[in-house]
Every structure is written in structure tokens, then in C-alpha cells.
CSV table of N, CA and C and ligand atoms in Angstrom, one decimal:
chain,number,residue,atom,x,y,z
W,1,UNK,N,-13.2,8.3,2.7
W,1,UNK,CA,-13.8,7.2,3.5
W,1,UNK,C,-15.2,6.9,3.0
W,2,UNK,N,-15.5,5.7,2.8
W,2,UNK,CA,-16.9,5.3,2.3
W,2,UNK,C,-17.8,5.5,3.5
W,3,UNK,N,-19.1,5.5,3.2
W,3,UNK,CA,-20.1,5.6,4.3
W,3,UNK,C,-20.0,4.4,5.2
W,4,UNK,N,-19.7,3.2,4.7
W,4,UNK,CA,-19.6,2.1,5.5
W,4,UNK,C,-18.4,2.2,6.4
W,5,UNK,N,-17.3,2.7,5.9
W,5,UNK,CA,-16.1,2.9,6.7
W,5,UNK,C,-16.3,3.9,7.9
W,6,UNK,N,-17.2,4.9,7.6
W,6,UNK,CA,-17.5,5.8,8.7
W,6,UNK,C,-18.2,5.0,9.8
W,7,UNK,N,-19.2,4.1,9.4
W,7,UNK,CA,-19.9,3.4,10.4
W,7,UNK,C,-19.0,2.4,11.1
W,8,UNK,N,-18.1,1.7,10.4
W,8,UNK,CA,-17.2,0.8,11.1
W,8,UNK,C,-16.3,1.5,12.1
W,9,UNK,N,-15.9,2.7,11.7
W,9,UNK,CA,-15.1,3.5,12.6
W,9,UNK,C,-15.9,3.9,13.9
W,10,UNK,N,-17.2,4.2,13.7
W,10,UNK,CA,-18.0,4.4,14.8
W,10,UNK,C,-18.1,3.2,15.7
W,11,UNK,N,-18.1,2.0,15.1
W,11,UNK,CA,-18.2,0.8,15.9
W,11,UNK,C,-16.9,0.6,16.7
W,12,UNK,N,-15.8,1.0,16.2
W,12,UNK,CA,-14.5,0.8,16.9
W,12,UNK,C,-14.6,1.7,18.2
W,13,UNK,N,-15.1,2.9,18.0
W,13,UNK,CA,-15.3,3.8,19.2
W,13,UNK,C,-16.3,3.2,20.2
W,14,UNK,N,-17.4,2.7,19.6
W,14,UNK,CA,-18.4,2.1,20.5
W,14,UNK,C,-17.8,0.9,21.3
W,15,UNK,N,-17.1,0.0,20.6
W,15,UNK,CA,-16.6,-1.2,21.2
W,15,UNK,C,-15.5,-0.9,22.3
W,16,UNK,N,-14.8,0.3,22.1
W,16,UNK,CA,-13.8,0.7,23.1
W,16,UNK,C,-14.4,1.0,24.5
W,17,UNK,N,-15.7,1.5,24.4
W,17,UNK,CA,-16.4,1.8,25.7
W,17,UNK,C,-17.3,0.7,26.2
W,18,UNK,N,-17.5,-0.3,25.4
W,18,UNK,CA,-18.6,-1.3,25.6
W,18,UNK,C,-18.2,-2.2,26.8
W,19,UNK,N,-19.3,-2.4,27.7
W,19,UNK,CA,-19.0,-3.2,28.9
W,19,UNK,C,-19.7,-4.6,28.8
W,20,UNK,N,-20.8,-4.7,28.0
W,20,UNK,CA,-21.5,-6.0,27.9
W,20,UNK,C,-22.1,-6.5,29.1
W,21,UNK,N,-22.3,-7.8,29.3
W,21,UNK,CA,-22.8,-8.3,30.5
W,21,UNK,C,-24.3,-8.3,30.6
W,22,UNK,N,-25.0,-8.2,29.4
W,22,UNK,CA,-26.5,-8.2,29.4
W,22,UNK,C,-27.1,-9.6,29.5
W,23,UNK,N,-28.2,-9.6,30.2
W,23,UNK,CA,-29.0,-10.9,30.2
W,23,UNK,C,-29.5,-11.2,28.8
W,24,UNK,N,-29.7,-12.5,28.6
W,24,UNK,CA,-30.2,-13.0,27.3
W,24,UNK,C,-31.6,-12.4,27.0
W,25,UNK,N,-32.4,-12.4,28.0
W,25,UNK,CA,-33.8,-12.0,27.8
W,25,UNK,C,-33.9,-10.5,28.0
W,26,UNK,N,-34.8,-9.8,27.3
W,26,UNK,CA,-34.9,-8.3,27.4
W,26,UNK,C,-35.5,-7.9,28.7
W,27,UNK,N,-35.2,-6.7,29.2
W,27,UNK,CA,-35.7,-6.1,30.4
W,27,UNK,C,-37.2,-5.9,30.3
W,28,UNK,N,-37.7,-5.5,29.2
W,28,UNK,CA,-39.2,-5.2,29.0
W,28,UNK,C,-39.9,-6.3,28.3
W,29,UNK,N,-41.2,-6.4,28.6
W,29,UNK,CA,-42.0,-7.4,27.9
W,29,UNK,C,-42.6,-6.8,26.6
W,30,UNK,N,-42.2,-5.6,26.3
W,30,UNK,CA,-42.8,-5.0,25.1
W,30,UNK,C,-41.9,-5.4,23.8
W,31,UNK,N,-42.6,-5.7,22.7
W,31,UNK,CA,-42.0,-5.9,21.4
W,31,UNK,C,-42.4,-4.8,20.5
W,32,UNK,N,-41.5,-4.1,19.9
W,32,UNK,CA,-41.8,-3.0,19.0
W,32,UNK,C,-41.7,-3.4,17.6
W,33,UNK,N,-42.8,-3.2,16.8
W,33,UNK,CA,-42.8,-3.4,15.4
W,33,UNK,C,-42.9,-2.0,14.7
W,34,UNK,N,-41.8,-1.6,14.1
W,34,UNK,CA,-41.9,-0.3,13.4
W,34,UNK,C,-41.2,-0.3,12.1
W,35,UNK,N,-41.2,0.9,11.4
W,35,UNK,CA,-40.7,1.0,10.1
W,35,UNK,C,-39.1,1.0,10.0
W,36,UNK,N,-38.6,0.6,8.9
W,36,UNK,CA,-37.1,0.7,8.7
W,36,UNK,C,-36.6,2.0,8.3
W,37,UNK,N,-37.5,3.0,8.2
W,37,UNK,CA,-37.2,4.4,7.8
W,37,UNK,C,-36.1,4.9,8.7
W,38,UNK,N,-35.1,5.6,8.2
W,38,UNK,CA,-34.0,6.1,8.9
W,38,UNK,C,-34.3,7.1,10.0
W,39,UNK,N,-35.5,7.7,9.9
W,39,UNK,CA,-36.0,8.8,10.8
W,39,UNK,C,-36.7,8.1,12.0
W,40,UNK,N,-36.9,6.8,11.9
W,40,UNK,CA,-37.8,6.2,12.9
W,40,UNK,C,-37.1,5.1,13.7
W,41,UNK,N,-36.3,5.5,14.7
W,41,UNK,CA,-35.5,4.5,15.4
W,41,UNK,C,-36.0,4.5,16.9
W,42,UNK,N,-36.6,3.4,17.3
W,42,UNK,CA,-37.1,3.4,18.7
W,42,UNK,C,-36.1,3.6,19.8
W,43,UNK,N,-34.8,3.3,19.4
W,43,UNK,CA,-33.7,3.6,20.4
W,43,UNK,C,-33.8,5.1,20.7
W,44,UNK,N,-34.2,5.9,19.8
W,44,UNK,CA,-34.3,7.4,20.0
W,44,UNK,C,-35.7,7.8,20.5
W,45,UNK,N,-36.8,7.4,19.8
W,45,UNK,CA,-38.1,8.0,20.1
W,45,UNK,C,-38.7,7.3,21.3
W,46,UNK,N,-38.3,6.1,21.7
W,46,UNK,CA,-38.8,5.4,22.9
W,46,UNK,C,-37.7,5.3,23.9
W,47,UNK,N,-36.6,5.9,23.6
W,47,UNK,CA,-35.5,5.8,24.6
W,47,UNK,C,-35.0,4.4,25.0
W,48,UNK,N,-35.0,3.5,24.0
W,48,UNK,CA,-34.6,2.2,24.3
W,48,UNK,C,-33.1,2.1,24.5
W,49,UNK,N,-32.7,1.4,25.5
W,49,UNK,CA,-31.3,1.1,25.7
W,49,UNK,C,-31.0,-0.3,25.4
W,50,UNK,N,-29.7,-0.7,25.3
W,50,UNK,CA,-29.3,-2.0,25.0
W,50,UNK,C,-29.9,-3.0,26.0
W,51,UNK,N,-30.5,-4.1,25.6
W,51,UNK,CA,-31.0,-5.1,26.5
W,51,UNK,C,-32.5,-4.8,26.9
W,52,UNK,N,-33.0,-3.7,26.5
W,52,UNK,CA,-34.4,-3.3,26.9
W,52,UNK,C,-35.5,-4.1,26.2
W,53,UNK,N,-35.5,-4.2,24.9
W,53,UNK,CA,-36.7,-4.8,24.2
W,53,UNK,C,-36.4,-5.4,22.8
W,54,UNK,N,-37.2,-6.3,22.4
W,54,UNK,CA,-37.1,-6.8,21.0
W,54,UNK,C,-37.7,-5.7,20.1
W,55,UNK,N,-37.0,-5.5,19.0
W,55,UNK,CA,-37.5,-4.6,18.0
W,55,UNK,C,-37.5,-5.3,16.6
W,56,UNK,N,-38.7,-5.2,16.0
W,56,UNK,CA,-38.8,-5.8,14.6
W,56,UNK,C,-39.1,-4.6,13.7
W,57,UNK,N,-38.3,-4.5,12.6
W,57,UNK,CA,-38.5,-3.4,11.7
W,57,UNK,C,-38.6,-4.0,10.3
W,58,UNK,N,-39.6,-3.4,9.5
W,58,UNK,CA,-39.7,-3.7,8.1
W,58,UNK,C,-40.2,-2.4,7.5
W,59,UNK,N,-40.2,-2.3,6.2
W,59,UNK,CA,-40.7,-1.1,5.5
W,59,UNK,C,-42.2,-1.1,5.6
W,60,UNK,N,-42.7,0.0,6.2
W,60,UNK,CA,-44.1,0.2,6.4
W,60,UNK,C,-44.6,-0.2,7.8
W,61,UNK,N,-43.8,-0.9,8.5
W,61,UNK,CA,-44.2,-1.5,9.8
W,61,UNK,C,-45.5,-2.3,9.7
W,62,UNK,N,-45.5,-3.2,8.7
W,62,UNK,CA,-46.7,-4.0,8.4
W,62,UNK,C,-46.5,-5.4,9.0
W,63,UNK,N,-47.7,-6.0,9.3
W,63,UNK,CA,-47.6,-7.4,9.8
W,63,UNK,C,-47.6,-8.3,8.5
W,64,UNK,N,-46.5,-9.0,8.4
W,64,UNK,CA,-46.4,-9.9,7.3
W,64,UNK,C,-46.3,-11.4,7.9
W,65,UNK,N,-46.2,-12.3,7.0
W,65,UNK,CA,-46.1,-13.7,7.5
W,65,UNK,C,-44.8,-13.9,8.3
W,66,UNK,N,-43.8,-13.2,7.9
W,66,UNK,CA,-42.5,-13.3,8.6
W,66,UNK,C,-42.7,-12.7,10.0
W,67,UNK,N,-43.4,-11.6,10.1
W,67,UNK,CA,-43.7,-11.0,11.5
W,67,UNK,C,-44.5,-12.0,12.3
W,68,UNK,N,-45.5,-12.6,11.8
W,68,UNK,CA,-46.3,-13.6,12.5
W,68,UNK,C,-45.4,-14.8,13.0
W,69,UNK,N,-44.6,-15.2,12.1
W,69,UNK,CA,-43.7,-16.4,12.4
W,69,UNK,C,-42.7,-16.0,13.5
W,70,UNK,N,-42.1,-14.8,13.4
W,70,UNK,CA,-41.1,-14.4,14.4
W,70,UNK,C,-41.8,-14.2,15.8
W,71,UNK,N,-43.0,-13.7,15.8
W,71,UNK,CA,-43.7,-13.5,17.1
W,71,UNK,C,-44.0,-14.9,17.7
W,72,UNK,N,-44.4,-15.8,16.9
W,72,UNK,CA,-44.7,-17.2,17.4
W,72,UNK,C,-43.4,-17.8,17.9
W,73,UNK,N,-42.3,-17.6,17.2
W,73,UNK,CA,-41.0,-18.2,17.6
W,73,UNK,C,-40.5,-17.5,18.9
W,74,UNK,N,-40.6,-16.2,19.0
W,74,UNK,CA,-40.1,-15.5,20.2
W,74,UNK,C,-40.9,-15.9,21.4
W,75,UNK,N,-42.2,-16.0,21.2
W,75,UNK,CA,-43.1,-16.3,22.4
W,75,UNK,C,-42.7,-17.7,22.9
W,76,UNK,N,-42.6,-18.7,22.0
W,76,UNK,CA,-42.4,-20.1,22.4
W,76,UNK,C,-41.0,-20.2,23.0
W,77,UNK,N,-40.0,-19.6,22.4
W,77,UNK,CA,-38.6,-19.7,22.8
W,77,UNK,C,-38.4,-19.1,24.2
W,78,UNK,N,-39.0,-17.9,24.3
W,78,UNK,CA,-38.8,-17.2,25.6
W,78,UNK,C,-39.5,-17.9,26.8
W,79,UNK,N,-40.7,-18.4,26.4
W,79,UNK,CA,-41.5,-19.1,27.5
W,79,UNK,C,-40.7,-20.3,28.0
W,80,UNK,N,-40.0,-21.0,27.0
W,80,UNK,CA,-39.1,-22.1,27.4
W,80,UNK,C,-37.9,-21.7,28.3
W,81,UNK,N,-37.3,-20.6,27.9
W,81,UNK,CA,-36.1,-20.1,28.6
W,81,UNK,C,-36.5,-19.5,30.0
W,82,UNK,N,-37.7,-18.8,30.0
W,82,UNK,CA,-38.1,-18.1,31.3
W,82,UNK,C,-38.8,-19.0,32.3
W,83,UNK,N,-39.4,-20.1,31.8
W,83,UNK,CA,-40.1,-21.0,32.7
W,83,UNK,C,-41.2,-20.3,33.4
W,84,UNK,N,-41.2,-20.5,34.8
W,84,UNK,CA,-42.2,-19.9,35.6
W,84,UNK,C,-42.2,-18.4,35.6
W,85,UNK,N,-41.1,-17.8,35.2
W,85,UNK,CA,-41.0,-16.3,35.2
W,85,UNK,C,-41.6,-15.7,33.9
W,86,UNK,N,-42.1,-16.5,33.0
W,86,UNK,CA,-42.6,-16.0,31.7
W,86,UNK,C,-43.8,-15.0,32.0
W,87,UNK,N,-43.7,-13.8,31.5
W,87,UNK,CA,-44.7,-12.8,31.7
W,87,UNK,C,-45.5,-12.6,30.4
W,88,UNK,N,-45.2,-13.3,29.3
W,88,UNK,CA,-45.9,-13.0,28.1
W,88,UNK,C,-45.3,-11.7,27.4
W,89,UNK,N,-45.9,-11.3,26.3
W,89,UNK,CA,-45.4,-10.1,25.6
W,89,UNK,C,-46.6,-9.2,25.2
W,90,UNK,N,-46.2,-7.9,25.1
W,90,UNK,CA,-47.2,-7.0,24.4
W,90,UNK,C,-46.5,-6.4,23.2
W,91,UNK,N,-47.2,-6.3,22.1
W,91,UNK,CA,-46.7,-5.8,20.9
W,91,UNK,C,-47.2,-4.4,20.6
W,92,UNK,N,-46.3,-3.5,20.3
W,92,UNK,CA,-46.7,-2.2,19.8
W,92,UNK,C,-46.4,-2.0,18.4
W,93,UNK,N,-47.4,-1.8,17.5
W,93,UNK,CA,-47.2,-1.6,16.1
W,93,UNK,C,-47.1,-0.1,15.9
W,94,UNK,N,-46.0,0.4,15.4
W,94,UNK,CA,-45.8,1.8,15.3
W,94,UNK,C,-45.5,2.2,13.9
W,95,UNK,N,-46.5,2.7,13.2
W,95,UNK,CA,-46.3,3.3,11.8
W,95,UNK,C,-46.0,4.7,12.0
W,96,UNK,N,-45.6,5.4,10.9
W,96,UNK,CA,-45.2,6.8,11.0
W,96,UNK,C,-45.8,7.7,9.9
W,97,UNK,N,-45.9,8.9,10.1
W,97,UNK,CA,-46.3,9.9,9.1
W,97,UNK,C,-45.2,10.0,8.0
W,98,UNK,N,-45.6,10.3,6.8
W,98,UNK,CA,-44.7,10.6,5.7
W,98,UNK,C,-43.9,9.3,5.4
W,99,UNK,N,-44.5,8.1,5.5
W,99,UNK,CA,-43.9,6.8,5.2
W,99,UNK,C,-43.9,6.6,3.7
W,100,UNK,N,-42.7,6.0,3.2
W,100,UNK,CA,-42.6,5.7,1.8
W,100,UNK,C,-43.7,4.7,1.4
W,101,UNK,N,-44.1,3.8,2.3
W,101,UNK,CA,-45.1,2.8,1.9
W,101,UNK,C,-46.5,3.4,1.7
W,102,UNK,N,-46.7,4.6,2.1
W,102,UNK,CA,-48.0,5.3,1.8
W,102,UNK,C,-48.2,5.3,0.3
W,103,UNK,N,-47.1,5.4,-0.4
W,103,UNK,CA,-47.1,5.6,-1.9
W,103,UNK,C,-47.5,4.4,-2.6
W,104,UNK,N,-47.5,3.2,-2.0
W,104,UNK,CA,-47.8,2.0,-2.7
W,104,UNK,C,-49.3,1.9,-3.1
W,105,UNK,N,-50.0,2.9,-2.6
W,105,UNK,CA,-51.4,3.0,-3.1
W,105,UNK,C,-51.6,3.8,-4.3
W,106,UNK,N,-50.5,4.4,-4.8
W,106,UNK,CA,-50.5,5.3,-6.0
W,106,UNK,C,-50.4,4.4,-7.3
W,107,UNK,N,-51.4,4.7,-8.2
W,107,UNK,CA,-51.5,3.9,-9.4
W,107,UNK,C,-50.2,3.9,-10.2
W,108,UNK,N,-49.6,5.1,-10.3
W,108,UNK,CA,-48.4,5.2,-11.2
W,108,UNK,C,-47.2,4.3,-10.6
W,109,UNK,N,-47.0,4.4,-9.3
W,109,UNK,CA,-45.9,3.6,-8.7
W,109,UNK,C,-46.3,2.1,-8.8
W,110,UNK,N,-47.5,1.8,-8.5
W,110,UNK,CA,-48.0,0.4,-8.6
W,110,UNK,C,-47.6,-0.2,-10.0
W,111,UNK,N,-47.9,0.7,-11.0
W,111,UNK,CA,-47.6,0.3,-12.4
W,111,UNK,C,-46.1,0.0,-12.6
W,112,UNK,N,-45.3,0.9,-12.1
W,112,UNK,CA,-43.8,0.7,-12.3
W,112,UNK,C,-43.3,-0.5,-11.5
W,113,UNK,N,-43.8,-0.7,-10.3
W,113,UNK,CA,-43.4,-1.8,-9.5
W,113,UNK,C,-43.9,-3.2,-10.1
W,114,UNK,N,-45.1,-3.1,-10.7
W,114,UNK,CA,-45.6,-4.3,-11.3
W,114,UNK,C,-44.9,-4.7,-12.5
W,115,UNK,N,-44.5,-3.6,-13.3
W,115,UNK,CA,-43.7,-3.9,-14.6
W,115,UNK,C,-42.3,-4.4,-14.3
W,116,UNK,N,-41.6,-3.7,-13.3
W,116,UNK,CA,-40.2,-3.9,-13.0
W,116,UNK,C,-40.0,-5.2,-12.2
W,117,UNK,N,-40.9,-5.4,-11.3
W,117,UNK,CA,-40.7,-6.5,-10.3
W,117,UNK,C,-41.7,-7.7,-10.5
W,118,UNK,N,-42.6,-7.5,-11.3
W,118,UNK,CA,-43.6,-8.5,-11.5
W,118,UNK,C,-44.6,-8.7,-10.4
W,119,UNK,N,-44.7,-7.7,-9.6
W,119,UNK,CA,-45.6,-7.8,-8.4
W,119,UNK,C,-47.1,-7.5,-8.8
W,120,UNK,N,-48.0,-8.2,-8.1
W,120,UNK,CA,-49.4,-7.9,-8.3
W,120,UNK,C,-49.8,-6.6,-7.7
W,121,UNK,N,-50.6,-5.9,-8.5
W,121,UNK,CA,-51.1,-4.5,-8.0
W,121,UNK,C,-51.9,-4.7,-6.7
W,122,UNK,N,-52.6,-5.8,-6.6
W,122,UNK,CA,-53.5,-6.0,-5.4
W,122,UNK,C,-52.6,-6.2,-4.2
W,123,UNK,N,-51.4,-6.9,-4.4
W,123,UNK,CA,-50.5,-7.2,-3.3
W,123,UNK,C,-49.9,-5.8,-2.8
W,124,UNK,N,-49.5,-5.0,-3.8
W,124,UNK,CA,-48.9,-3.7,-3.4
W,124,UNK,C,-50.0,-2.8,-2.7
W,125,UNK,N,-51.2,-2.8,-3.2
W,125,UNK,CA,-52.2,-2.0,-2.5
W,125,UNK,C,-52.4,-2.4,-1.1
W,126,UNK,N,-52.4,-3.8,-0.9
W,126,UNK,CA,-52.6,-4.3,0.5
W,126,UNK,C,-51.4,-3.9,1.4
W,127,UNK,N,-50.2,-3.7,0.8
W,127,UNK,CA,-49.0,-3.3,1.6
W,127,UNK,C,-49.0,-1.8,1.9
W,128,UNK,N,-49.8,-1.1,1.2
W,128,UNK,CA,-49.8,0.4,1.4
W,128,UNK,C,-50.3,0.7,2.7
W,129,UNK,N,-49.7,1.7,3.4
W,129,UNK,CA,-50.3,2.2,4.7
W,129,UNK,C,-50.7,3.6,4.6
W,130,UNK,N,-51.1,4.0,3.4
W,130,UNK,CA,-51.6,5.4,3.2
W,130,UNK,C,-52.6,5.8,4.3
W,131,UNK,N,-53.5,4.9,4.6
W,131,UNK,CA,-54.5,5.2,5.6
W,131,UNK,C,-54.0,4.4,6.9
W,132,UNK,N,-53.2,5.1,7.7
W,132,UNK,CA,-52.5,4.4,8.7
W,132,UNK,C,-53.4,3.7,9.7
W,133,UNK,N,-54.5,4.4,10.2
W,133,UNK,CA,-55.4,3.8,11.2
W,133,UNK,C,-56.0,2.5,10.7
W,134,UNK,N,-56.4,2.6,9.4
W,134,UNK,CA,-57.1,1.4,8.8
W,134,UNK,C,-56.0,0.2,8.7
W,135,UNK,N,-54.8,0.6,8.2
W,135,UNK,CA,-53.8,-0.4,8.0
W,135,UNK,C,-53.4,-1.1,9.4
W,136,UNK,N,-53.3,-0.3,10.4
W,136,UNK,CA,-53.0,-0.8,11.7
W,136,UNK,C,-54.1,-1.8,12.2
W,137,UNK,N,-55.3,-1.3,12.1
W,137,UNK,CA,-56.4,-2.2,12.5
W,137,UNK,C,-56.5,-3.5,11.7
W,138,UNK,N,-56.3,-3.4,10.4
W,138,UNK,CA,-56.2,-4.6,9.6
W,138,UNK,C,-55.1,-5.5,10.0
W,139,UNK,N,-54.0,-5.0,10.4
W,139,UNK,CA,-52.9,-5.8,10.8
W,139,UNK,C,-53.2,-6.5,12.2
W,140,UNK,N,-53.9,-5.8,13.0
W,140,UNK,CA,-54.2,-6.4,14.3
W,140,UNK,C,-55.2,-7.6,14.1
W,141,UNK,N,-56.2,-7.3,13.1
W,141,UNK,CA,-57.1,-8.4,12.8
W,141,UNK,C,-56.3,-9.6,12.2
W,142,UNK,N,-55.3,-9.3,11.4
W,142,UNK,CA,-54.5,-10.4,10.8
W,142,UNK,C,-53.8,-11.2,11.9
W,143,UNK,N,-53.3,-10.5,12.9
W,143,UNK,CA,-52.6,-11.2,14.0
W,143,UNK,C,-53.6,-12.1,14.7
W,144,UNK,N,-54.9,-11.5,14.9
W,144,UNK,CA,-55.9,-12.2,15.6
W,144,UNK,C,-56.3,-13.6,14.9
W,145,UNK,N,-56.2,-13.5,13.6
W,145,UNK,CA,-56.6,-14.8,12.9
W,145,UNK,C,-55.5,-15.6,12.5
W,146,UNK,N,-54.3,-15.3,13.0
W,146,UNK,CA,-53.1,-16.1,12.6
W,146,UNK,C,-52.9,-17.3,13.5
W,147,UNK,N,-52.6,-18.4,13.0
W,147,UNK,CA,-52.4,-19.6,13.8
W,147,UNK,C,-51.0,-19.6,14.4
W,148,UNK,N,-50.2,-18.7,14.0
W,148,UNK,CA,-48.8,-18.7,14.5
W,148,UNK,C,-48.6,-17.8,15.7
W,149,UNK,N,-49.6,-16.9,15.9
W,149,UNK,CA,-49.4,-15.9,17.0
W,149,UNK,C,-50.3,-16.3,18.2
W,150,UNK,N,-49.7,-16.3,19.4
W,150,UNK,CA,-50.4,-16.7,20.6
W,150,UNK,C,-51.5,-15.7,20.9
W,151,UNK,N,-52.7,-16.2,21.3
W,151,UNK,CA,-53.9,-15.4,21.6
W,151,UNK,C,-53.7,-14.5,22.8
W,152,UNK,N,-52.7,-14.9,23.6
W,152,UNK,CA,-52.5,-14.1,24.9
W,152,UNK,C,-51.7,-12.8,24.6
W,153,UNK,N,-51.1,-12.7,23.3
W,153,UNK,CA,-50.4,-11.5,23.0
W,153,UNK,C,-51.2,-10.3,23.1
W,154,UNK,N,-50.7,-9.2,23.8
W,154,UNK,CA,-51.5,-8.0,23.9
W,154,UNK,C,-50.9,-7.1,22.8
W,155,UNK,N,-51.8,-6.5,22.0
W,155,UNK,CA,-51.4,-5.7,20.9
W,155,UNK,C,-52.0,-4.3,20.9
W,156,UNK,N,-51.2,-3.3,20.6
W,156,UNK,CA,-51.7,-1.9,20.5
W,156,UNK,C,-51.1,-1.3,19.2
W,157,UNK,N,-51.6,-0.2,18.8
W,157,UNK,CA,-51.1,0.5,17.6
W,157,UNK,C,-51.0,2.0,17.8
W,158,UNK,N,-49.9,2.6,17.1
W,158,UNK,CA,-49.6,4.0,17.3
W,158,UNK,C,-49.2,4.6,16.0
W,159,UNK,N,-49.3,5.9,15.8
W,159,UNK,CA,-48.8,6.6,14.7
W,159,UNK,C,-47.7,7.6,15.2
W,160,UNK,N,-46.5,7.4,14.7
W,160,UNK,CA,-45.4,8.3,15.2
W,160,UNK,C,-45.3,9.5,14.2
W,161,UNK,N,-45.3,10.7,14.7
W,161,UNK,CA,-45.2,11.9,13.8
W,161,UNK,C,-43.7,12.3,13.6
W,162,UNK,N,-43.2,12.2,12.4
W,162,UNK,CA,-41.8,12.5,12.2
W,162,UNK,C,-41.5,14.0,12.3
W,163,UNK,N,-42.5,14.8,12.3
W,163,UNK,CA,-42.3,16.2,12.4
W,163,UNK,C,-42.1,16.7,13.8
W,164,UNK,N,-43.0,16.1,14.8
W,164,UNK,CA,-42.8,16.6,16.1
W,164,UNK,C,-42.4,15.5,17.1
W,165,UNK,N,-42.2,14.3,16.7
W,165,UNK,CA,-41.7,13.2,17.6
W,165,UNK,C,-42.8,12.6,18.5
W,166,UNK,N,-44.1,13.0,18.3
W,166,UNK,CA,-45.1,12.5,19.2
W,166,UNK,C,-45.7,11.2,18.7
W,167,UNK,N,-46.3,10.4,19.6
W,167,UNK,CA,-47.0,9.2,19.2
W,167,UNK,C,-48.5,9.4,19.5
W,168,UNK,N,-49.3,9.0,18.5
W,168,UNK,CA,-50.8,9.0,18.8
W,168,UNK,C,-51.3,7.6,18.8
W,169,UNK,N,-52.1,7.3,19.8
W,169,UNK,CA,-52.6,5.9,20.0
W,169,UNK,C,-53.7,5.7,18.9
W,170,UNK,N,-53.6,4.6,18.2
W,170,UNK,CA,-54.6,4.3,17.2
W,170,UNK,C,-55.5,3.1,17.7
W,171,UNK,N,-54.8,2.2,18.4
W,171,UNK,CA,-55.5,1.1,19.0
W,171,UNK,C,-55.0,0.8,20.4
W,172,UNK,N,-55.9,0.8,21.4
W,172,UNK,CA,-55.5,0.6,22.8
W,172,UNK,C,-55.0,-0.8,23.0
W,173,UNK,N,-54.1,-1.0,24.0
W,173,UNK,CA,-53.6,-2.4,24.2
W,173,UNK,C,-54.8,-3.3,24.6
W,174,UNK,N,-54.8,-4.5,23.9
W,174,UNK,CA,-55.8,-5.5,24.1
W,174,UNK,C,-55.3,-6.9,23.7
W,175,UNK,N,-55.6,-7.9,24.5
W,175,UNK,CA,-55.2,-9.2,24.1
W,175,UNK,C,-55.9,-9.6,22.8
W,176,UNK,N,-55.2,-10.5,22.0
W,176,UNK,CA,-55.9,-10.9,20.8
W,176,UNK,C,-57.1,-11.7,21.0
W,177,UNK,N,-57.1,-12.4,22.2
W,177,UNK,CA,-58.4,-13.1,22.5
W,177,UNK,C,-59.1,-12.4,23.6
Q,1,ZN,ZN1,-41.9,4.1,6.8
């Protein structure tokens, strides 16, 4: 059985128990941005259940243009659907220890990626989250200066420790404006 077949079999078991009936909009007004790392799943470390919250994942848990765009779209779309009941959103940026993207700051890896993929070294250095606190604060500044992201968005930052499962607050929740 291939790895994918194992997963598809798990889905068959899941679907057999599935009851559905979830509301379109999530239960919580929290949006989670975290890493795609296999050890870092907010369904586990934040106890998220189906229907609870929007989760955005990319490698490094970095704010990219796509993240800005998606935040702008989610905000606008949900405000339209929720009408008077719209509560706004709070975003939690959650990077983690021992992240592969920490290595993007390493000269040797930058060299290889730049040769193989034609990427600029400066671009790779900017994506590195080796200094997590600084990277999170830079990303919050990026959101603040983005024309796509509503200023009412409340943003906070955390570092998740893959060794002990704890979260450390890096930036307290604060509206962009
Ligand atoms: Zn990671």
C-alpha cells in the first residue's frame, strides 16, 4: 500500500463517522498562520476542531503577498456574509523552533538554491526565520504597511516549541492601527 493509499483509507474510515452540518463561517474569530511542518498542526497544539477557525500554512509561517491577499479577501468576504454580526478577526502568527526555513540564512544553502532555482540570495535571506522574534516583528510591520490588509485586524506572534509543545508570546495582540 502506498503512503497515499494509507491516507485515502483513513479518509474512508473518517467519512464513515462524519456527521457534517457545520456553519459556513468559523466558530472563532481567530485566524492562525503557521508552518507547513508536519510536527506543527494547530488541530493538535491548539486543539482546533472542525469548524473552529481559519488556518493558513506555508513553509516558515511567513507573511507573503499571498497571505496579505488572502487576509484581505477573507475579511471582505466574511464581513459581507456576516453583515451586522461581523466581529472582525485576530491573526496569530505562529513560527516554531527547529524550522527548516531557519536554514535559508545559511550561505551554503543560499548558494545551492540560487544555483538550482535561480533565486536571489537577498530574497532567501529575507524568507529565513532563523531569528524568530525579529522575523515575526518584521512580518507584523509588513502587514501594517500592506494596502490589502484591514487596519482593524488584531495581530499577535508566538513561537511554538516542537520539543515541549509550549507557545511563547513574541508580540502581544494589537490592532494594526
Ligand atoms: Zn517550519
